PDB file of C-alpha atoms in Angstrom:
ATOM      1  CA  UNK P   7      34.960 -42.804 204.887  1.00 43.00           C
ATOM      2  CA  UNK P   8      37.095 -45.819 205.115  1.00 41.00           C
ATOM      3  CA  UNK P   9      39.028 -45.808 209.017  1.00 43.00           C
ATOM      4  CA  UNK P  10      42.435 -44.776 209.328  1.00 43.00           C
ATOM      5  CA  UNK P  11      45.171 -47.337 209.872  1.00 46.00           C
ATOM      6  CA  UNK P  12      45.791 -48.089 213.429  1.00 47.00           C
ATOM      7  CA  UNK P  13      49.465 -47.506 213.751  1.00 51.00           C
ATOM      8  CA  UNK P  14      48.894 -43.755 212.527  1.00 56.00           C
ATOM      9  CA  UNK P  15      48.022 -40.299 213.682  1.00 73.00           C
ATOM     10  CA  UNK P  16      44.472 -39.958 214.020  1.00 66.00           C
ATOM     11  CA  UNK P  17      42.696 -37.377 212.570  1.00 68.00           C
ATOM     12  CA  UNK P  18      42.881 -33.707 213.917  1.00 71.00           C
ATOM     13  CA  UNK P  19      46.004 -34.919 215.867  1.00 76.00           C
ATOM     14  CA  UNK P  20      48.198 -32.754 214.174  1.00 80.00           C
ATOM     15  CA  UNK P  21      46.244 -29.306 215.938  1.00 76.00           C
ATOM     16  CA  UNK P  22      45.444 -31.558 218.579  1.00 79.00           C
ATOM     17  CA  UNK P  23      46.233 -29.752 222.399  1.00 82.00           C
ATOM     18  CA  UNK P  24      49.564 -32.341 222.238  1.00 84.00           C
ATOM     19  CA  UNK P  25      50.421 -31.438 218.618  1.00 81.00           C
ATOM     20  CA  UNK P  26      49.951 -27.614 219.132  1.00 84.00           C
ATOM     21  CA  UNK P  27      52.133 -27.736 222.328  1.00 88.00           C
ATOM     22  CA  UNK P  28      54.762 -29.455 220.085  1.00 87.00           C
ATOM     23  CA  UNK P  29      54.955 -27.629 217.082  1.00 85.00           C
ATOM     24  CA  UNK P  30      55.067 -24.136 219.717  1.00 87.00           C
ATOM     25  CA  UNK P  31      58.152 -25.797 220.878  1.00 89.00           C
ATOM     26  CA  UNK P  32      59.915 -26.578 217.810  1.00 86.00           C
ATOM     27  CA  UNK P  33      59.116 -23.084 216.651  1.00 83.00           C
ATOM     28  CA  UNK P  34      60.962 -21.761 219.904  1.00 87.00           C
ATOM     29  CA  UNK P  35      63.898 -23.893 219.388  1.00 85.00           C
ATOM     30  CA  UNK P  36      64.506 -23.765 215.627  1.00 79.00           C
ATOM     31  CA  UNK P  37      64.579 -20.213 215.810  1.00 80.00           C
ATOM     32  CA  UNK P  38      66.845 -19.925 218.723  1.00 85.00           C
ATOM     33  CA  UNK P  39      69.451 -21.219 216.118  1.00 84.00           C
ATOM     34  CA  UNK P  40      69.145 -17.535 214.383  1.00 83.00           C
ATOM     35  CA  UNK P  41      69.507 -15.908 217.498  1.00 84.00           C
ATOM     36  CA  UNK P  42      73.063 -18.403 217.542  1.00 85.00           C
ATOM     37  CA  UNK P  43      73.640 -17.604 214.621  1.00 84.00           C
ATOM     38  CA  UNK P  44      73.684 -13.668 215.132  1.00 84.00           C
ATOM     39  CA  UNK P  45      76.156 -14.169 217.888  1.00 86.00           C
ATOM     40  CA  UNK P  46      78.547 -16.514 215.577  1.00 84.00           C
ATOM     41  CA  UNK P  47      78.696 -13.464 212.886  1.00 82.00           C
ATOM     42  CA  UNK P  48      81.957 -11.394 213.602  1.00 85.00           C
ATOM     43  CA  UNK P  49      81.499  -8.191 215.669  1.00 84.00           C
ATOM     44  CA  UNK P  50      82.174  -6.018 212.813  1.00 83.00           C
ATOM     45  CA  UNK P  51      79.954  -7.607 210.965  1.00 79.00           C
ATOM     46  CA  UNK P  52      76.646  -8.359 213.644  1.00 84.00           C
ATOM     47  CA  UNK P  53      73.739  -7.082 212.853  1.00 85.00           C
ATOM     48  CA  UNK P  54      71.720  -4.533 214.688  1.00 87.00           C
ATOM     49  CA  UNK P  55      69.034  -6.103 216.527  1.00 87.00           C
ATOM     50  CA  UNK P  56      66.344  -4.415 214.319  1.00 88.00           C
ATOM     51  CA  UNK P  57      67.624  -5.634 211.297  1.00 88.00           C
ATOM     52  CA  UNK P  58      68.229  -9.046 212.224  1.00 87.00           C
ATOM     53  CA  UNK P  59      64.225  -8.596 213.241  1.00 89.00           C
ATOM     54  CA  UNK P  60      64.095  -7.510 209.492  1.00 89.00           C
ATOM     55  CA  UNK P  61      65.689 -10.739 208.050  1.00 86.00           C
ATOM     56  CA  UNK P  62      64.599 -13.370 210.355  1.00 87.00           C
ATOM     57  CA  UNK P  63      61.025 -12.237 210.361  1.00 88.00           C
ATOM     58  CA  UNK P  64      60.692 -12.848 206.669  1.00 88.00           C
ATOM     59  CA  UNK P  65      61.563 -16.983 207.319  1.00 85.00           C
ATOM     60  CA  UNK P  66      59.007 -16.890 209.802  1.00 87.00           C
ATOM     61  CA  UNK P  67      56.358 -15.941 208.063  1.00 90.00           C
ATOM     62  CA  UNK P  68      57.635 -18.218 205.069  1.00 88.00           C
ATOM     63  CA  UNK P  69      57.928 -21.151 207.512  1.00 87.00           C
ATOM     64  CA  UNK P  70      54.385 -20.210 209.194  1.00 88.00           C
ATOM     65  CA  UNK P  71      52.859 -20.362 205.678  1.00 91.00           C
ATOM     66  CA  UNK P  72      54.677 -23.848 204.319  1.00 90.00           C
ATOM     67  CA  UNK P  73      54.046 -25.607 207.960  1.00 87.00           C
ATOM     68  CA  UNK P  74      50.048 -24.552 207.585  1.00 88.00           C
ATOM     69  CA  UNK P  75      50.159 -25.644 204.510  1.00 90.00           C
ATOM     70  CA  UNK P  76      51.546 -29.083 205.085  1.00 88.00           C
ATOM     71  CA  UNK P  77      49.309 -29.255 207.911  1.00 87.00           C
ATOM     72  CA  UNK P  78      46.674 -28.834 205.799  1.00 88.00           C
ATOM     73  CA  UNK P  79      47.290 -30.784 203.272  1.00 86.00           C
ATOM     74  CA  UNK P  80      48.403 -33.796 205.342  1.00 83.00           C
ATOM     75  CA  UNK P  81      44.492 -33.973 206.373  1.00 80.00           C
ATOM     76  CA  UNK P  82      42.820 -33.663 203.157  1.00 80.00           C
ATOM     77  CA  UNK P  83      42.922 -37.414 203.073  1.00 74.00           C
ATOM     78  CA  UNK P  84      42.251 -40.567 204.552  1.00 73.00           C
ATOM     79  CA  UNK P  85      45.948 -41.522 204.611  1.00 75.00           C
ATOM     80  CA  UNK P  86      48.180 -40.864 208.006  1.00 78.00           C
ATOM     81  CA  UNK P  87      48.467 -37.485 208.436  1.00 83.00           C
ATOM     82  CA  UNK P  88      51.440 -37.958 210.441  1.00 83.00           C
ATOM     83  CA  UNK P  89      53.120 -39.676 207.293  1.00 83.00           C
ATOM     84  CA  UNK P  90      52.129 -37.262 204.758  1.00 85.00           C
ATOM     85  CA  UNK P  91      53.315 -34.341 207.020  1.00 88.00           C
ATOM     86  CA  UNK P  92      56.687 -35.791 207.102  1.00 86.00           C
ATOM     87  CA  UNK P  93      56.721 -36.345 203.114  1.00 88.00           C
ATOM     88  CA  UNK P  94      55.770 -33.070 202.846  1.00 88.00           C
ATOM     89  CA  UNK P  95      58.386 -31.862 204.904  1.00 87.00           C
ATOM     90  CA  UNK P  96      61.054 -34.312 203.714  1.00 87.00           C
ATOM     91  CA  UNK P  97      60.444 -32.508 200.272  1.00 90.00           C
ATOM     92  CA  UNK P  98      60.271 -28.945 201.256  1.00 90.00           C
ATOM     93  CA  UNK P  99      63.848 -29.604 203.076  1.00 87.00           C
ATOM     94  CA  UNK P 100      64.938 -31.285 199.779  1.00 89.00           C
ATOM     95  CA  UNK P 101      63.816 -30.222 196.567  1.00 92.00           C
ATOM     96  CA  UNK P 102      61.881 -27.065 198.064  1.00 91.00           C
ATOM     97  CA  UNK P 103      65.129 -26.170 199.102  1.00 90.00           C
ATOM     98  CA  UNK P 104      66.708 -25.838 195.934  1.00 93.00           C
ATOM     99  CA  UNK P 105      63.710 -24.060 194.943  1.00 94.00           C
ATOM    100  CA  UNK P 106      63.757 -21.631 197.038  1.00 92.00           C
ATOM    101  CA  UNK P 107      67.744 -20.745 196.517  1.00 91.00           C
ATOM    102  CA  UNK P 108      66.685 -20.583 192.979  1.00 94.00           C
ATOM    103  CA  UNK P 109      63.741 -18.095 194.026  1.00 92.00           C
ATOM    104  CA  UNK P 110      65.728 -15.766 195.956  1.00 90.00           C
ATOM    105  CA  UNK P 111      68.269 -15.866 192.854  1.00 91.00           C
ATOM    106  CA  UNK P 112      65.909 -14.967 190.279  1.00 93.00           C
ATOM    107  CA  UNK P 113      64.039 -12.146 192.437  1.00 91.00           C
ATOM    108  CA  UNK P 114      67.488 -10.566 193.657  1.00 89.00           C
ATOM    109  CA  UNK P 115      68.417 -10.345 189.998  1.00 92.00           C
ATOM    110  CA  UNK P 116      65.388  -8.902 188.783  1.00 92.00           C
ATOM    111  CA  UNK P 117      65.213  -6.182 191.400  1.00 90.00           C
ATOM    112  CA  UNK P 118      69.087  -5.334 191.061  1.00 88.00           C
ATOM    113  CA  UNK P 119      68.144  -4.483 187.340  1.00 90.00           C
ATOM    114  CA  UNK P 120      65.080  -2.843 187.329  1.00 86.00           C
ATOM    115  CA  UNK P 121      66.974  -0.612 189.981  1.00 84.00           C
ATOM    116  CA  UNK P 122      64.479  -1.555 193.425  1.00 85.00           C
ATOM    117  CA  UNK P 123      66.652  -0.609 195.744  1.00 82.00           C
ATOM    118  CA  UNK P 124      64.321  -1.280 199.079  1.00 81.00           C
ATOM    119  CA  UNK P 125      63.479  -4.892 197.684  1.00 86.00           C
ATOM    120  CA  UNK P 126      66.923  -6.176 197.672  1.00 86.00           C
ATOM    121  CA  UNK P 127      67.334  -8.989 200.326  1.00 86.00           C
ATOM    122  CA  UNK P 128      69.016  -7.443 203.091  1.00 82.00           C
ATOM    123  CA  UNK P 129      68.665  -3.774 202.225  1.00 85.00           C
ATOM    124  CA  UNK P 130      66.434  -1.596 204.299  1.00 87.00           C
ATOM    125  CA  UNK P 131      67.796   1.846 203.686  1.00 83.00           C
ATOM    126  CA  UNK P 132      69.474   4.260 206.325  1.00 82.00           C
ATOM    127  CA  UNK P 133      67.762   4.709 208.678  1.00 86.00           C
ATOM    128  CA  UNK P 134      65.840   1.278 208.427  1.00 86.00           C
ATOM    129  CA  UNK P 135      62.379   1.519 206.454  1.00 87.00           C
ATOM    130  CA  UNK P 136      59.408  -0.643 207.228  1.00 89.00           C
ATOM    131  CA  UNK P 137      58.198  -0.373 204.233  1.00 90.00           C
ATOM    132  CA  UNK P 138      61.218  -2.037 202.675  1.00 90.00           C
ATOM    133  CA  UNK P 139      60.557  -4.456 205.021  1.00 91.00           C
ATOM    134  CA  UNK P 140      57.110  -4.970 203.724  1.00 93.00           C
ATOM    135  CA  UNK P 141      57.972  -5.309 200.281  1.00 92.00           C
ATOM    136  CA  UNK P 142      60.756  -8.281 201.017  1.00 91.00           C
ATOM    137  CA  UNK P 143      58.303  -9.925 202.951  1.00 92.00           C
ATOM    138  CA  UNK P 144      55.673 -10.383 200.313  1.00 93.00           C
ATOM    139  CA  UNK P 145      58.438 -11.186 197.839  1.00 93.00           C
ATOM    140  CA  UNK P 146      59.321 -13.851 199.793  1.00 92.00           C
ATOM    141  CA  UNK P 147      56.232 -15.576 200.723  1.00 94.00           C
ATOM    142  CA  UNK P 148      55.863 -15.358 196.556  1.00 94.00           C
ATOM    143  CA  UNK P 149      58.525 -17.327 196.767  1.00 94.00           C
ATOM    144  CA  UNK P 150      57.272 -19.646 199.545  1.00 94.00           C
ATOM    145  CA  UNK P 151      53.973 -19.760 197.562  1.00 94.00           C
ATOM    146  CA  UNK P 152      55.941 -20.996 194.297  1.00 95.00           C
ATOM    147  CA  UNK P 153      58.601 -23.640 196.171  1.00 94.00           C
ATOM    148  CA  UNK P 154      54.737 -25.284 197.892  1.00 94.00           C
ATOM    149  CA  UNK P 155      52.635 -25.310 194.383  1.00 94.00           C
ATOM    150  CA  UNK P 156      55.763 -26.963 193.361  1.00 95.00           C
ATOM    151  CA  UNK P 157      55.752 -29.793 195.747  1.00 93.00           C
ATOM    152  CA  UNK P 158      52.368 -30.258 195.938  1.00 91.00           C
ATOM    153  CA  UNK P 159      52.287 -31.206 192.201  1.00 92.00           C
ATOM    154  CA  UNK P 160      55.134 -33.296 192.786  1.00 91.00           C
ATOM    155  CA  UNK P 161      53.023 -35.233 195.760  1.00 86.00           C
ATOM    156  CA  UNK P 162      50.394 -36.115 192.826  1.00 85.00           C
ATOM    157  CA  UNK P 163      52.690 -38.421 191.296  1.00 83.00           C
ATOM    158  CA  UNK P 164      51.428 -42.055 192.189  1.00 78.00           C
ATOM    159  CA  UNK P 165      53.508 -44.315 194.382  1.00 73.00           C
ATOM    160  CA  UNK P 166      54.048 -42.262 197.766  1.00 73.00           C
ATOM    161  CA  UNK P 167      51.609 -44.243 199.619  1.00 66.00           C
ATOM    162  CA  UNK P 168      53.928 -47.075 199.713  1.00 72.00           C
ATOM    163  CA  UNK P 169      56.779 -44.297 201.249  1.00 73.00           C
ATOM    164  CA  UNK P 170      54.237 -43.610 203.508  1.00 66.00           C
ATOM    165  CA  UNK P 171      54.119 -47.361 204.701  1.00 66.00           C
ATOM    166  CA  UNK P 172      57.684 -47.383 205.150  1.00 71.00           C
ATOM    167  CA  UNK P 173      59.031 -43.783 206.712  1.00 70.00           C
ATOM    168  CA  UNK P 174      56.493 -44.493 209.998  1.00 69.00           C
ATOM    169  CA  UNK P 175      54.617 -47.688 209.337  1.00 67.00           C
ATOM    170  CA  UNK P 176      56.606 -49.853 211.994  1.00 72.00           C
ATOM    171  CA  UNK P 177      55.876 -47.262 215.026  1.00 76.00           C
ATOM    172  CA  UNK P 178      52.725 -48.689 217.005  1.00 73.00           C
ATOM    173  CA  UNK P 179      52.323 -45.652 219.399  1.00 78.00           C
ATOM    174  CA  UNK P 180      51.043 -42.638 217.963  1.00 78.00           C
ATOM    175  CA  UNK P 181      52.526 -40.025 220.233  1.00 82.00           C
ATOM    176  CA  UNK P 182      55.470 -40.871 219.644  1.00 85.00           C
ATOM    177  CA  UNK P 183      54.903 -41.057 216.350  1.00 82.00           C
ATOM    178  CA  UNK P 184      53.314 -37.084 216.375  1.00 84.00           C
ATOM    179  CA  UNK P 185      56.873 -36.189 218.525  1.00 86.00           C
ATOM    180  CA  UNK P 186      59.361 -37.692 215.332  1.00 86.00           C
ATOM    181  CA  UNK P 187      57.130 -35.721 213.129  1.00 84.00           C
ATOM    182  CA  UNK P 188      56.499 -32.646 214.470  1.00 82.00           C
ATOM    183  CA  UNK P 189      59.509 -31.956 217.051  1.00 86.00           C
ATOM    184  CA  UNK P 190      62.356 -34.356 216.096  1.00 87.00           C
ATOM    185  CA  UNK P 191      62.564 -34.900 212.577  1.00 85.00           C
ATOM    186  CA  UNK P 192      61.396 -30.914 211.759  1.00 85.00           C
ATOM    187  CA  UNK P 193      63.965 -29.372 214.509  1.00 85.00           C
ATOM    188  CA  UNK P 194      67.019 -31.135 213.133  1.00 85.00           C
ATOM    189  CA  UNK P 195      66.230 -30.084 209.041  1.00 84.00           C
ATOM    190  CA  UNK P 196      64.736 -26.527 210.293  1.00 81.00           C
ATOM    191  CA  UNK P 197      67.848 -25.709 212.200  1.00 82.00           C
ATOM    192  CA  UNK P 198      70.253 -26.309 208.974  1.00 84.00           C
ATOM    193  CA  UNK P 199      67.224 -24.664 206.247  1.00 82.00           C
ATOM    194  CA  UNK P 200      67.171 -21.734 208.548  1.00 83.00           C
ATOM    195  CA  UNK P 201      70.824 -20.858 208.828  1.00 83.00           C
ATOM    196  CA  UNK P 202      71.385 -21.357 205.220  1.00 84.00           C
ATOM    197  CA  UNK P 203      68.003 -19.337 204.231  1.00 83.00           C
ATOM    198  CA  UNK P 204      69.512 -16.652 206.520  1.00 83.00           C
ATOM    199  CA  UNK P 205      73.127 -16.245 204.771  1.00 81.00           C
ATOM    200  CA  UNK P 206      70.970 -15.957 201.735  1.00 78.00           C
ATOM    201  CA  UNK P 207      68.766 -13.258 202.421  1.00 77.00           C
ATOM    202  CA  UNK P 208      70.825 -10.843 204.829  1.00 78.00           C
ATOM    203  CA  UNK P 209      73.359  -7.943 203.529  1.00 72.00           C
ATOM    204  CA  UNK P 210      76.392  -8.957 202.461  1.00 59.00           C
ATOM    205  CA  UNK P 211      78.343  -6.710 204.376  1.00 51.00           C
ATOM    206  CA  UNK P 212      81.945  -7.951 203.389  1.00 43.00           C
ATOM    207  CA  UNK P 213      80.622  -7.390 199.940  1.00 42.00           C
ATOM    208  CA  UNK P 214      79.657  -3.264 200.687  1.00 42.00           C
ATOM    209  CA  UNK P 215      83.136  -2.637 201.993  1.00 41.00           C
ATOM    210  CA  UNK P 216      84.998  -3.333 198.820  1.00 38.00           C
ATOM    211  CA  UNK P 217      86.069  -0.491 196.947  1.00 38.00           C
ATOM    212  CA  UNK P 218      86.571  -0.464 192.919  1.00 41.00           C
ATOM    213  CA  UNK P 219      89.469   1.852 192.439  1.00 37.00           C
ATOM    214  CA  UNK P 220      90.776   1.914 188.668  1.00 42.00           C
ATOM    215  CA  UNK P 221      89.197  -1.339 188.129  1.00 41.00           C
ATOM    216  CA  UNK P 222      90.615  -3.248 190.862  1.00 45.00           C
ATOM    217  CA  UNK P 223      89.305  -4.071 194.494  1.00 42.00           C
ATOM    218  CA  UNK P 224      90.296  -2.789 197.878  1.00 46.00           C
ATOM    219  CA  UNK P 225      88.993  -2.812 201.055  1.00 46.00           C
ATOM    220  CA  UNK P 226      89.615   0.592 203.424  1.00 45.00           C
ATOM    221  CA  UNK P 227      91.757  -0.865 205.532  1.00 50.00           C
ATOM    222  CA  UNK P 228      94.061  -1.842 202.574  1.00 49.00           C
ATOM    223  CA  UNK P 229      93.606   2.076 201.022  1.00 46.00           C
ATOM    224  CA  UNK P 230      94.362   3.629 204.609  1.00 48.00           C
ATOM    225  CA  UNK P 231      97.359   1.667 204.692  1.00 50.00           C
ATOM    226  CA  UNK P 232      98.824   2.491 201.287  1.00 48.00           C
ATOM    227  CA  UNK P 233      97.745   6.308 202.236  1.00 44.00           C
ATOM    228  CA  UNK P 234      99.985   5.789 205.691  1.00 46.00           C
ATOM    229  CA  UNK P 235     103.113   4.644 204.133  1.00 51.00           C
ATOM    230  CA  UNK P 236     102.607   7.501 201.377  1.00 44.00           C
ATOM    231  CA  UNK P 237     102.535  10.378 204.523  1.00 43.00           C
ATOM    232  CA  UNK P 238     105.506   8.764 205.888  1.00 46.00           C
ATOM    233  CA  UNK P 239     107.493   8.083 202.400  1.00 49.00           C
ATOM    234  CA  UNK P 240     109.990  10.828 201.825  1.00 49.00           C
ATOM    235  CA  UNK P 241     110.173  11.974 198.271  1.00 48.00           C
ATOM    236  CA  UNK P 242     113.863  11.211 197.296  1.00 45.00           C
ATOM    237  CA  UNK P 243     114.151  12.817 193.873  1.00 47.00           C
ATOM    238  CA  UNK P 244     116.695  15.436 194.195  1.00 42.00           C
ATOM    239  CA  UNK P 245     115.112  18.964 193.334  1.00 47.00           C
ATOM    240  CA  UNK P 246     117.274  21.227 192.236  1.00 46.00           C
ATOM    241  CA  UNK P 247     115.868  24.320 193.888  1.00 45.00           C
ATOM    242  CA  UNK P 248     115.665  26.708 196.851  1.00 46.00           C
ATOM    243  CA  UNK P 249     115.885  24.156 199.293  1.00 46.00           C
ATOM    244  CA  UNK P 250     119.693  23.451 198.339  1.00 48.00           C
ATOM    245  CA  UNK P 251     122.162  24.433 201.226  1.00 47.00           C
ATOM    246  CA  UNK P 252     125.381  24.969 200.758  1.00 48.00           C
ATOM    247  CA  UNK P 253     127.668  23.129 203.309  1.00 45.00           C
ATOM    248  CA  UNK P 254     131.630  23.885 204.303  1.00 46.00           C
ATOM    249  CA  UNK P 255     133.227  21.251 204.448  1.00 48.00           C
ATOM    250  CA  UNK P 256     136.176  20.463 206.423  1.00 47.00           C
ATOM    251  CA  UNK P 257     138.624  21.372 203.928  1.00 48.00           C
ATOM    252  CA  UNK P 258     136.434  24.403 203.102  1.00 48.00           C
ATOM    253  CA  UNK P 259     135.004  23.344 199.882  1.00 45.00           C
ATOM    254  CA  UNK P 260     131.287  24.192 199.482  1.00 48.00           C
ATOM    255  CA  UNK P 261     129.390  20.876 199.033  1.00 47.00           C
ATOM    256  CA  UNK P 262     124.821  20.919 198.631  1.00 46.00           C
ATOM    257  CA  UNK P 263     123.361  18.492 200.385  1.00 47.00           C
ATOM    258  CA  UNK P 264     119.463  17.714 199.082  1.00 48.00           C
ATOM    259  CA  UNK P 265     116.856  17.883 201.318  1.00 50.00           C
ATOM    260  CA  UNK P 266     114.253  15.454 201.575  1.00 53.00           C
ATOM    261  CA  UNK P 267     110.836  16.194 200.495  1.00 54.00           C
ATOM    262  CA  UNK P 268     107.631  14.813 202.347  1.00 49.00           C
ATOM    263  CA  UNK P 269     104.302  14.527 200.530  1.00 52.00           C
ATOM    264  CA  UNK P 270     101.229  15.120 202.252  1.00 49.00           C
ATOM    265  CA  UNK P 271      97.828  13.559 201.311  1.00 48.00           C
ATOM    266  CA  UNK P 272      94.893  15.408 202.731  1.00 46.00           C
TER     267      UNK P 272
END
């Protein structure tokens, strides 16, 4: 086997003891963003703990299965692993990206039709069922699956070598070569995939607390309000009935005086 090039990772470094210690931090701190993220949402709106478990677990085991992956791939050759990692990943934040959006699309669609309830993104039933959880999960790592056959047939297309040359070719010291690729570079892109992944997949709760009444949308606050000023609006059509009282007036002439009706909504 021909050597690798000097200024590159050697091989094994990516699950060397340095590259391992690296990639556990990055995991650590691009998934602290979700726990941000959680707090940003409005309190009306925040998640239970145990289903933000639900949703956040599913783009771990995604990004567990695409980083493997890369990993894996990035040593199946005699090329810097350390460059074709960060190809890999460069394309997975880019065009994998897009795929998956277009993944979760499709799949939502399909399950809202066929009527799947528990395998709607977001959606784990009352109380919350594992086994909805299950189900998400493995149509999501379908997904994953789809988004890295993708890529990996775009990396057969002749001419990345030379990208290869340029992303990392003019670092001499491979260390801190292994740090852009697997801590820098992957913390910055996994902190932005992961928040938008997340609005993707969770409930849209603003969504469940419309109301289509006679074809039109309200939310309850809006219908509680209209009922409010209803109880309080007296009826002032003039009935002419039982509750007319006659009146003397001062020059003793007999005058009726309506009374004001109240409607009650129960």
């Amino acid at each position: 086997a021909a050597p690798r090039p000097a200024h590159g990772c050697g091989s094994g470094a990516l699950l060397g003891r340095f590259g391992v210690l690296l990639q556990a931090l990055l995991a650590l701190c691009a998934f602290s963003t979700l726990m941000l993220k959680r707090f940003k949402e409005p309190k009306a709106e925040r998640r239970p703990w145990r289903i933000w478990f639900y949703d956040t677990s599913k783009q771990a085991i995604g990004a567990l299965f695409i980083h493997f992956a890369n990993v894996f791939l990035s040593d199946l050759t005699e090329e810097d692993p350390c460059s074709l990692y960060l190809i890999n990943f460069i394309l997975d934040a880019t065009l994998g990206m897009l795929l998956i959006w277009l993944g979760v699309k499709v799949v939502s669609w399909i399950v809202q039709h066929k009527k799947y309830t528990y395998l709607v993104f977001g959606e784990y039933g009352d109380p919350p069922q594992a086994a909805a959880w299950i189900g998400q999960c493995i149509l999501y790592l379908l997904i994953m699956v789809f988004e890295k056959t993708v890529i990996s047939l775009v990396l057969l297309i002749p001419g990345w070598t030379k990208l290869q040359q340029i992303l990392l070719g003019y670092i001499p010291n491979p260390q801190l070569e292994l740090v852009l690729v697997m801590f820098v570079v992957p913390f910055i892109v996994n902190a932005i995939m992961f928040w938008v992944v997340d609005s993707l997949i969770m409930r849209k709760y603003k969504q469940k607390d419309t109301l289509d009444i006679n074809g039109s949308t309200e939310t309850p606050r809006a219908r509680r309000t209209e009922e409010s000023q209803v109880l309080l609006s007296p009826d002032m059509d003039f009935d002419q009935s039982e509750s007319d009282q006659d009146i003397s007036g001062p020059q003793g002439t007999n005058q009726k005086m309506k009374q004001p009706s109240y409607q009650v909504v129960i």
